[in-house]
mmCIF file of C-alpha atoms in Angstrom:
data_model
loop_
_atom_site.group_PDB
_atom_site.id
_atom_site.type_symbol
_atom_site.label_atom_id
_atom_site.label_comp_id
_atom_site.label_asym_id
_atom_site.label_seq_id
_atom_site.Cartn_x
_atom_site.Cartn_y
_atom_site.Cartn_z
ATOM 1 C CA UNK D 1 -4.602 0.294 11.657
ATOM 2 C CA UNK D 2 -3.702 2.978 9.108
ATOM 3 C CA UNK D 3 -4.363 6.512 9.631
ATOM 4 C CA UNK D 4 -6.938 8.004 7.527
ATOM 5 C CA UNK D 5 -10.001 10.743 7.822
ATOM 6 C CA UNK D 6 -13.396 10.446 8.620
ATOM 7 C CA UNK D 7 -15.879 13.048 7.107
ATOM 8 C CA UNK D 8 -19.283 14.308 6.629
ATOM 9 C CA UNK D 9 -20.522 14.767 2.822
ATOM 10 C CA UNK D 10 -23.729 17.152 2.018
ATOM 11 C CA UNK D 11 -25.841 17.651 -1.151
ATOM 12 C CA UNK D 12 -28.134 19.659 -1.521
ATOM 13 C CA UNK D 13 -30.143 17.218 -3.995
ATOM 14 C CA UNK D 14 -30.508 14.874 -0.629
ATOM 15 C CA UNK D 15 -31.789 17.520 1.958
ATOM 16 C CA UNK D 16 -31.833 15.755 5.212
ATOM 17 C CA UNK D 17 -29.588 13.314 4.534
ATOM 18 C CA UNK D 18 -25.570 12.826 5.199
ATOM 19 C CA UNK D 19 -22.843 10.993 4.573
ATOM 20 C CA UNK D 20 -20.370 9.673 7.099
ATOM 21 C CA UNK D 21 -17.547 7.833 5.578
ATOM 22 C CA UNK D 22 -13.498 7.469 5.497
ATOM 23 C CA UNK D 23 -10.672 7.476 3.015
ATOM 24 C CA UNK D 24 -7.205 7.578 2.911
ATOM 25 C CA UNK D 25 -6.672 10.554 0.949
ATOM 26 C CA UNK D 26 -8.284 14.378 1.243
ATOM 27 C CA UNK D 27 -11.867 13.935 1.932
ATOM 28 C CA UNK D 28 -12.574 16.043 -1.423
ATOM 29 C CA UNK D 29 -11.418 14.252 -3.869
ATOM 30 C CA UNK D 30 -13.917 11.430 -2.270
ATOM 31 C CA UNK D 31 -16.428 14.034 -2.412
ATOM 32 C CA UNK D 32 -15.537 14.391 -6.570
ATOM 33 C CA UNK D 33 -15.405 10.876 -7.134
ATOM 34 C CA UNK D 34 -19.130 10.492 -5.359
ATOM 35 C CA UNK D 35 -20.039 13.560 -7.684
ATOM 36 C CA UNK D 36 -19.403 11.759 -10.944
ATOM 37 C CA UNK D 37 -21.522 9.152 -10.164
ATOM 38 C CA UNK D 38 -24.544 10.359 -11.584
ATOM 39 C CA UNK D 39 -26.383 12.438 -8.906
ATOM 40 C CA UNK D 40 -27.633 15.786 -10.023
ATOM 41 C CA UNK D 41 -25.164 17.918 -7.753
ATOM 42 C CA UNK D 42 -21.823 17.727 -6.413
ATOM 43 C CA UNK D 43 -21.589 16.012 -2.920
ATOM 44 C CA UNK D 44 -19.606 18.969 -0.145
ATOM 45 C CA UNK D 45 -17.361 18.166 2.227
ATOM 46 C CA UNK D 46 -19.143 19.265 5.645
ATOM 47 C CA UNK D 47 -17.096 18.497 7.845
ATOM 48 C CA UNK D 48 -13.645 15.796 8.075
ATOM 49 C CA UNK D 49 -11.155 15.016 10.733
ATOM 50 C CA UNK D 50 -8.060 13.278 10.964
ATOM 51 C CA UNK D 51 -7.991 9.984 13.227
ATOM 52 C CA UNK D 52 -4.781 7.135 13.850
ATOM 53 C CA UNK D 53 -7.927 4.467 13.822
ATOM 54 C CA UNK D 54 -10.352 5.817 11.148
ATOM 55 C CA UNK D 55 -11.546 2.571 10.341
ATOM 56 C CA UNK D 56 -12.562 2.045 13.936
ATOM 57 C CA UNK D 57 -13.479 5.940 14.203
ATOM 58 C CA UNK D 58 -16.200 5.112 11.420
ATOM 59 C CA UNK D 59 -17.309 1.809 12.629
ATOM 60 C CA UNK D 60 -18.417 3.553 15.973
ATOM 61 C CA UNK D 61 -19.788 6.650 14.631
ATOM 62 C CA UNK D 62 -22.069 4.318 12.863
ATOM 63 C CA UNK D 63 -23.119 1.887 15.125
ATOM 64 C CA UNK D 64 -23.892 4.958 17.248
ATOM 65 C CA UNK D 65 -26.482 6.228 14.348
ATOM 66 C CA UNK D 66 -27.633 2.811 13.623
ATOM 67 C CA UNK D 67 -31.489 3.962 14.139
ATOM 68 C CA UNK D 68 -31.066 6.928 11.621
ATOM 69 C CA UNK D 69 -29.422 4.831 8.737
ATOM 70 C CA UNK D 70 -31.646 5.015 5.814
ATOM 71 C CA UNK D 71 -30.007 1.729 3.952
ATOM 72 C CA UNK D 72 -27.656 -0.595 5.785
ATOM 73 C CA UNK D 73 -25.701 -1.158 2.585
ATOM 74 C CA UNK D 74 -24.851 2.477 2.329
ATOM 75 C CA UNK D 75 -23.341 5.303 4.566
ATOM 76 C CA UNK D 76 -26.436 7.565 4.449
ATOM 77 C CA UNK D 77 -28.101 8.719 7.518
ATOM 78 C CA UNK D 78 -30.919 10.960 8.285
ATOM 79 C CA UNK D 79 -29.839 13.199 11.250
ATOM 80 C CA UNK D 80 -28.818 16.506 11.642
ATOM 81 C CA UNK D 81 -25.453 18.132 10.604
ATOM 82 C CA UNK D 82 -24.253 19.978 13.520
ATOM 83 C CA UNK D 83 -25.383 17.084 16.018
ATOM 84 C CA UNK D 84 -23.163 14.514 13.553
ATOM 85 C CA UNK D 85 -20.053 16.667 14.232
ATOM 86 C CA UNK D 86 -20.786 16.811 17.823
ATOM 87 C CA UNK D 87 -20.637 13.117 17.857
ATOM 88 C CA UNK D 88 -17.537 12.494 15.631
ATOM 89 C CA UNK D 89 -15.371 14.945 17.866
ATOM 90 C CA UNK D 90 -16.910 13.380 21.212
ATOM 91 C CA UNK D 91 -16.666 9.678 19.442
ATOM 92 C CA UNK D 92 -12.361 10.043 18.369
ATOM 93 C CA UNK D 93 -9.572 9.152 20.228
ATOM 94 C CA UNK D 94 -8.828 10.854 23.903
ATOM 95 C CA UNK D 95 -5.627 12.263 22.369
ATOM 96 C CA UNK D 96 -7.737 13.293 19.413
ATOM 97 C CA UNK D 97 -9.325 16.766 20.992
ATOM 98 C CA UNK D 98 -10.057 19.204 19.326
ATOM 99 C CA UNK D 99 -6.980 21.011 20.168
ATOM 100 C CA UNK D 100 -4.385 18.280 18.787
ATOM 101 C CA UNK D 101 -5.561 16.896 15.892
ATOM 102 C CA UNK D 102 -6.560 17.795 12.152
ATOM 103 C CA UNK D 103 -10.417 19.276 11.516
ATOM 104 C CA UNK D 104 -11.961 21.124 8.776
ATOM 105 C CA UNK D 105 -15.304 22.484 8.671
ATOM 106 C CA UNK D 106 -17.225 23.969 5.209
ATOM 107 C CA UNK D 107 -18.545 27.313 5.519
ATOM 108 C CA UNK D 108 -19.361 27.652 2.023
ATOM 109 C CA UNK D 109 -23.190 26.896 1.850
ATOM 110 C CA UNK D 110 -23.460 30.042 4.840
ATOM 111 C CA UNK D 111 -21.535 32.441 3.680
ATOM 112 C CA UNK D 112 -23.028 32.449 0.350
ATOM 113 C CA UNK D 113 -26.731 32.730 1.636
ATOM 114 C CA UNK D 114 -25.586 35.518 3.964
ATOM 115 C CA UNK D 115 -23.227 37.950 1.715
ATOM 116 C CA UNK D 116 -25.087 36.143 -2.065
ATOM 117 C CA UNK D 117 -24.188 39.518 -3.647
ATOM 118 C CA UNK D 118 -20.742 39.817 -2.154
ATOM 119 C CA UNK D 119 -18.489 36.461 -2.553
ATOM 120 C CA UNK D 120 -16.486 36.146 -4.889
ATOM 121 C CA UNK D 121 -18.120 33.792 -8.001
ATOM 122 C CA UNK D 122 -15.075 31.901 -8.431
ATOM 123 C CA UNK D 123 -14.813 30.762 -4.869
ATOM 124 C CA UNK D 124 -15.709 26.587 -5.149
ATOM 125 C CA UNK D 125 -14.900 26.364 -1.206
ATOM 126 C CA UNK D 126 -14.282 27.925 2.142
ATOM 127 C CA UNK D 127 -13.357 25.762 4.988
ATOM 128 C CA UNK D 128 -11.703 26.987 9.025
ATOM 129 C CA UNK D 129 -8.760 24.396 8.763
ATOM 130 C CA UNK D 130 -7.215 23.293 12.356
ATOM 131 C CA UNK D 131 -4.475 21.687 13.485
ATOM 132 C CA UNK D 132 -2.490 21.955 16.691
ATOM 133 C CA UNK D 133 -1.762 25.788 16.976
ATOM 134 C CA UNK D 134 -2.886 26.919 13.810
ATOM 135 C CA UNK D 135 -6.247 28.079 12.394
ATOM 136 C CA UNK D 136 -6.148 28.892 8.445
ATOM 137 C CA UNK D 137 -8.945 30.057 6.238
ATOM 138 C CA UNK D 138 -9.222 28.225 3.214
ATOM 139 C CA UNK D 139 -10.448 29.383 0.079
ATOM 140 C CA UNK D 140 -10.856 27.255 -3.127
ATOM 141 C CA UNK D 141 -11.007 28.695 -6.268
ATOM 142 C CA UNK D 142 -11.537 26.933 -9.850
ATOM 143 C CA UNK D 143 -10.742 28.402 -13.346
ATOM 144 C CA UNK D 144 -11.996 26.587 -16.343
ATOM 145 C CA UNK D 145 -9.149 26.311 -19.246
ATOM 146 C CA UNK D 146 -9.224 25.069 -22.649
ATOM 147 C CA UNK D 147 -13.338 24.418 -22.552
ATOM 148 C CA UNK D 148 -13.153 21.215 -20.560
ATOM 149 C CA UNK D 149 -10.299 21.443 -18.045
ATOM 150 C CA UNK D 150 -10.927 23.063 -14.443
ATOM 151 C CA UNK D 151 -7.798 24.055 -12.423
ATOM 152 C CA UNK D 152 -8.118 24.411 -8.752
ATOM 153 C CA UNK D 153 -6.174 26.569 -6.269
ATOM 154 C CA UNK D 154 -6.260 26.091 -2.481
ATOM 155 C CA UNK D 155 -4.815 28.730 -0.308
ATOM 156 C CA UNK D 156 -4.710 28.253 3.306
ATOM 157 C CA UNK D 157 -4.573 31.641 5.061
ATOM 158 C CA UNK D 158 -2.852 32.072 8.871
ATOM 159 C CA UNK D 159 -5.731 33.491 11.300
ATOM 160 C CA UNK D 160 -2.965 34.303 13.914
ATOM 161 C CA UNK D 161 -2.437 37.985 12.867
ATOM 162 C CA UNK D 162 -6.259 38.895 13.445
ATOM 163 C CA UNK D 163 -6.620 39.455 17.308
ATOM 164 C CA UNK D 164 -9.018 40.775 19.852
ATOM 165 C CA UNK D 165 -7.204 42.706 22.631
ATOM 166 C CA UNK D 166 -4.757 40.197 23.805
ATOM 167 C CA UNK D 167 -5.335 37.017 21.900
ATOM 168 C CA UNK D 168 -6.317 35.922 18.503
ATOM 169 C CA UNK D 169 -9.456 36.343 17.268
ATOM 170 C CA UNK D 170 -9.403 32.559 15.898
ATOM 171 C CA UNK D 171 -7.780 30.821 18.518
ATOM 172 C CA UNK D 172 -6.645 27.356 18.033
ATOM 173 C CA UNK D 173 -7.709 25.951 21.708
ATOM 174 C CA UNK D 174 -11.239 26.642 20.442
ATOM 175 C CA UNK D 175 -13.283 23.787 18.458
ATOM 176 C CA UNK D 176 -13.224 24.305 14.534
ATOM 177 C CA UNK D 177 -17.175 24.678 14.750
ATOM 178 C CA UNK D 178 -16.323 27.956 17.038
ATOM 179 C CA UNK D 179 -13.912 29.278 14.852
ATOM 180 C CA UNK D 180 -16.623 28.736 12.077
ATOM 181 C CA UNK D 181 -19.280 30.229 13.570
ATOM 182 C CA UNK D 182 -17.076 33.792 14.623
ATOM 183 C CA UNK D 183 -15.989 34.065 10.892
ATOM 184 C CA UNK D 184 -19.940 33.298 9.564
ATOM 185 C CA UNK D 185 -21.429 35.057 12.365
ATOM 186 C CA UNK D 186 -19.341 37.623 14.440
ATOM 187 C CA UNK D 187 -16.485 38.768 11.564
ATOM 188 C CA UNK D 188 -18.018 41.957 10.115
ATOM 189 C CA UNK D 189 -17.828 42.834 6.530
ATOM 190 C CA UNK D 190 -15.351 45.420 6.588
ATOM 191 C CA UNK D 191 -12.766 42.638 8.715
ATOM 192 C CA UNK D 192 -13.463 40.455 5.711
ATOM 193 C CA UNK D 193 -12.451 42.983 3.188
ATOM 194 C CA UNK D 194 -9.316 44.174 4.944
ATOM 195 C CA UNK D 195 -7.909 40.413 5.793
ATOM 196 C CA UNK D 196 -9.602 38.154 3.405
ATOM 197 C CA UNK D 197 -9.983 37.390 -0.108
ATOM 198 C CA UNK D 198 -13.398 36.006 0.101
ATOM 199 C CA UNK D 199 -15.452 39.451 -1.930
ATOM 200 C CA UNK D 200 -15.032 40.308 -5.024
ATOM 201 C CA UNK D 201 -13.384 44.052 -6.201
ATOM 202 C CA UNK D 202 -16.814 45.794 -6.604
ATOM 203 C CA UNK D 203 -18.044 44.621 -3.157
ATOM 204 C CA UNK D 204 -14.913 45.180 -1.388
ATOM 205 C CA UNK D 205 -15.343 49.205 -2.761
ATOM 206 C CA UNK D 206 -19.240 49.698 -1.639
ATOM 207 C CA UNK D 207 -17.983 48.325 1.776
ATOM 208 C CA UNK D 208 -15.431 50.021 2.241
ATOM 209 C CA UNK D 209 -17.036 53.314 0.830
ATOM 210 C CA UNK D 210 -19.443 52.578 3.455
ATOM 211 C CA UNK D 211 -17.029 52.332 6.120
ATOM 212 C CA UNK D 212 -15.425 55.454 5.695
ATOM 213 C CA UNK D 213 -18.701 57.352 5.400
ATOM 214 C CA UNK D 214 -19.765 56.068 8.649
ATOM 215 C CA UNK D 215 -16.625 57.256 10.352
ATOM 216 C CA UNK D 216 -17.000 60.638 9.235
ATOM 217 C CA UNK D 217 -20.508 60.735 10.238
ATOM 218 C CA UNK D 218 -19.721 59.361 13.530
ATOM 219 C CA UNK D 219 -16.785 62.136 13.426
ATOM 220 C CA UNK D 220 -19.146 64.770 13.329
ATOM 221 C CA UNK D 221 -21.458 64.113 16.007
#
């Protein structure tokens, strides 16, 4: 069997519903293909990971949600996001742990409902990226050109240099949805401004304005 990915498509026009399929390629540009076929929003790539035996990877994943499939000819289910993941990591390969192979998780839908006057309007995506040692942030941006043409730039963003005391912040031994969850939940704004590129100039000023003016106040007690 060929290696592939398996992944988990959302859209917001289907609330309650996923996707769970494979391809051979980046699990994106199955998400644009999907797009163009006539649904009122673009699909988004939840959640994909990188299996030897995707075919097989899929098959089981399936049969496993057999009871929650809403058509048998397509690769919809009703069941929850975060329990779907759960299942797909438990569900690969033994060598396939979440420390040694390739996982991705979207954080793009929760960052923009928690900082909506913040982010930067340009950002398309932002996914934690693992692979074995490594955890990158990655942010997609798109730029229209020439009134119908839209260019789009992935950067992938070491996490290594942010640490907490000893280790990193982000560490790699940790499951993507971890690693998600600290940069959603537990990074505060002024970490983002000083080590991301996810806010835009205006917001990056007010919070760091705000920063400073706390320190001095703090200074002064």
């Amino acid at each position: 069997m060929v290696p592939g990915y398996v992944y988990v498509l959302v859209n917001p026009s289907m609330p309650g519903l996923i996707k769970i399929g494979r391809t051979l390629r980046d699990a994106r540009t199955r998400a644009r293909e999907l797009s163009s076929t006539g649904v009122p929003t673009p699909f988004q790539v939840a959640f994909e990971l990188f299996a030897e035996q995707h075919e097989a990877l899929e098959a089981k994943v399936h049969l496993a949600l057999t009871d929650f499939r809403v058509d048998a000819a397509r690769e919809f289910f009703r069941y929850p996001l975060d329990k779907a993941i759960a299942l797909l990591l438990d569900l690969a390969e033994p060598s396939q742990s979440p420390a040694a192979q390739y996982v991705a998780e979207d954080v793009t839908q929760r960052l923009r409902e928690k900082y909506p006057a913040y982010l930067r309007s340009d950002i398309a995506a932002v996914r934690i990226v693992q692979m074995p040692g490594r955890v990158w942030l990655e942010i997609t941006t798109e730029e229209e050109r020439a009134g119908y043409l839209v260019d789009q730039i992935v950067r992938r963003t070491d996490l290594a240099f942010i640490a907490d005391t000893d280790e990193p912040f982000f560490r790699p031994k940790d499951e993507v949805r971890l690693n998600s969850e600290k940069l959603v939940s537990d990074y505060d704004t002024y970490s983002i401004v000083t080590t991301t590129d996810l806010f835009h100039d205006e917001a990056c000023r007010h919070i760091e304005r705000e920063h400073h003016a706390e320190r001095r106040h703090l200074a002064c007690r």
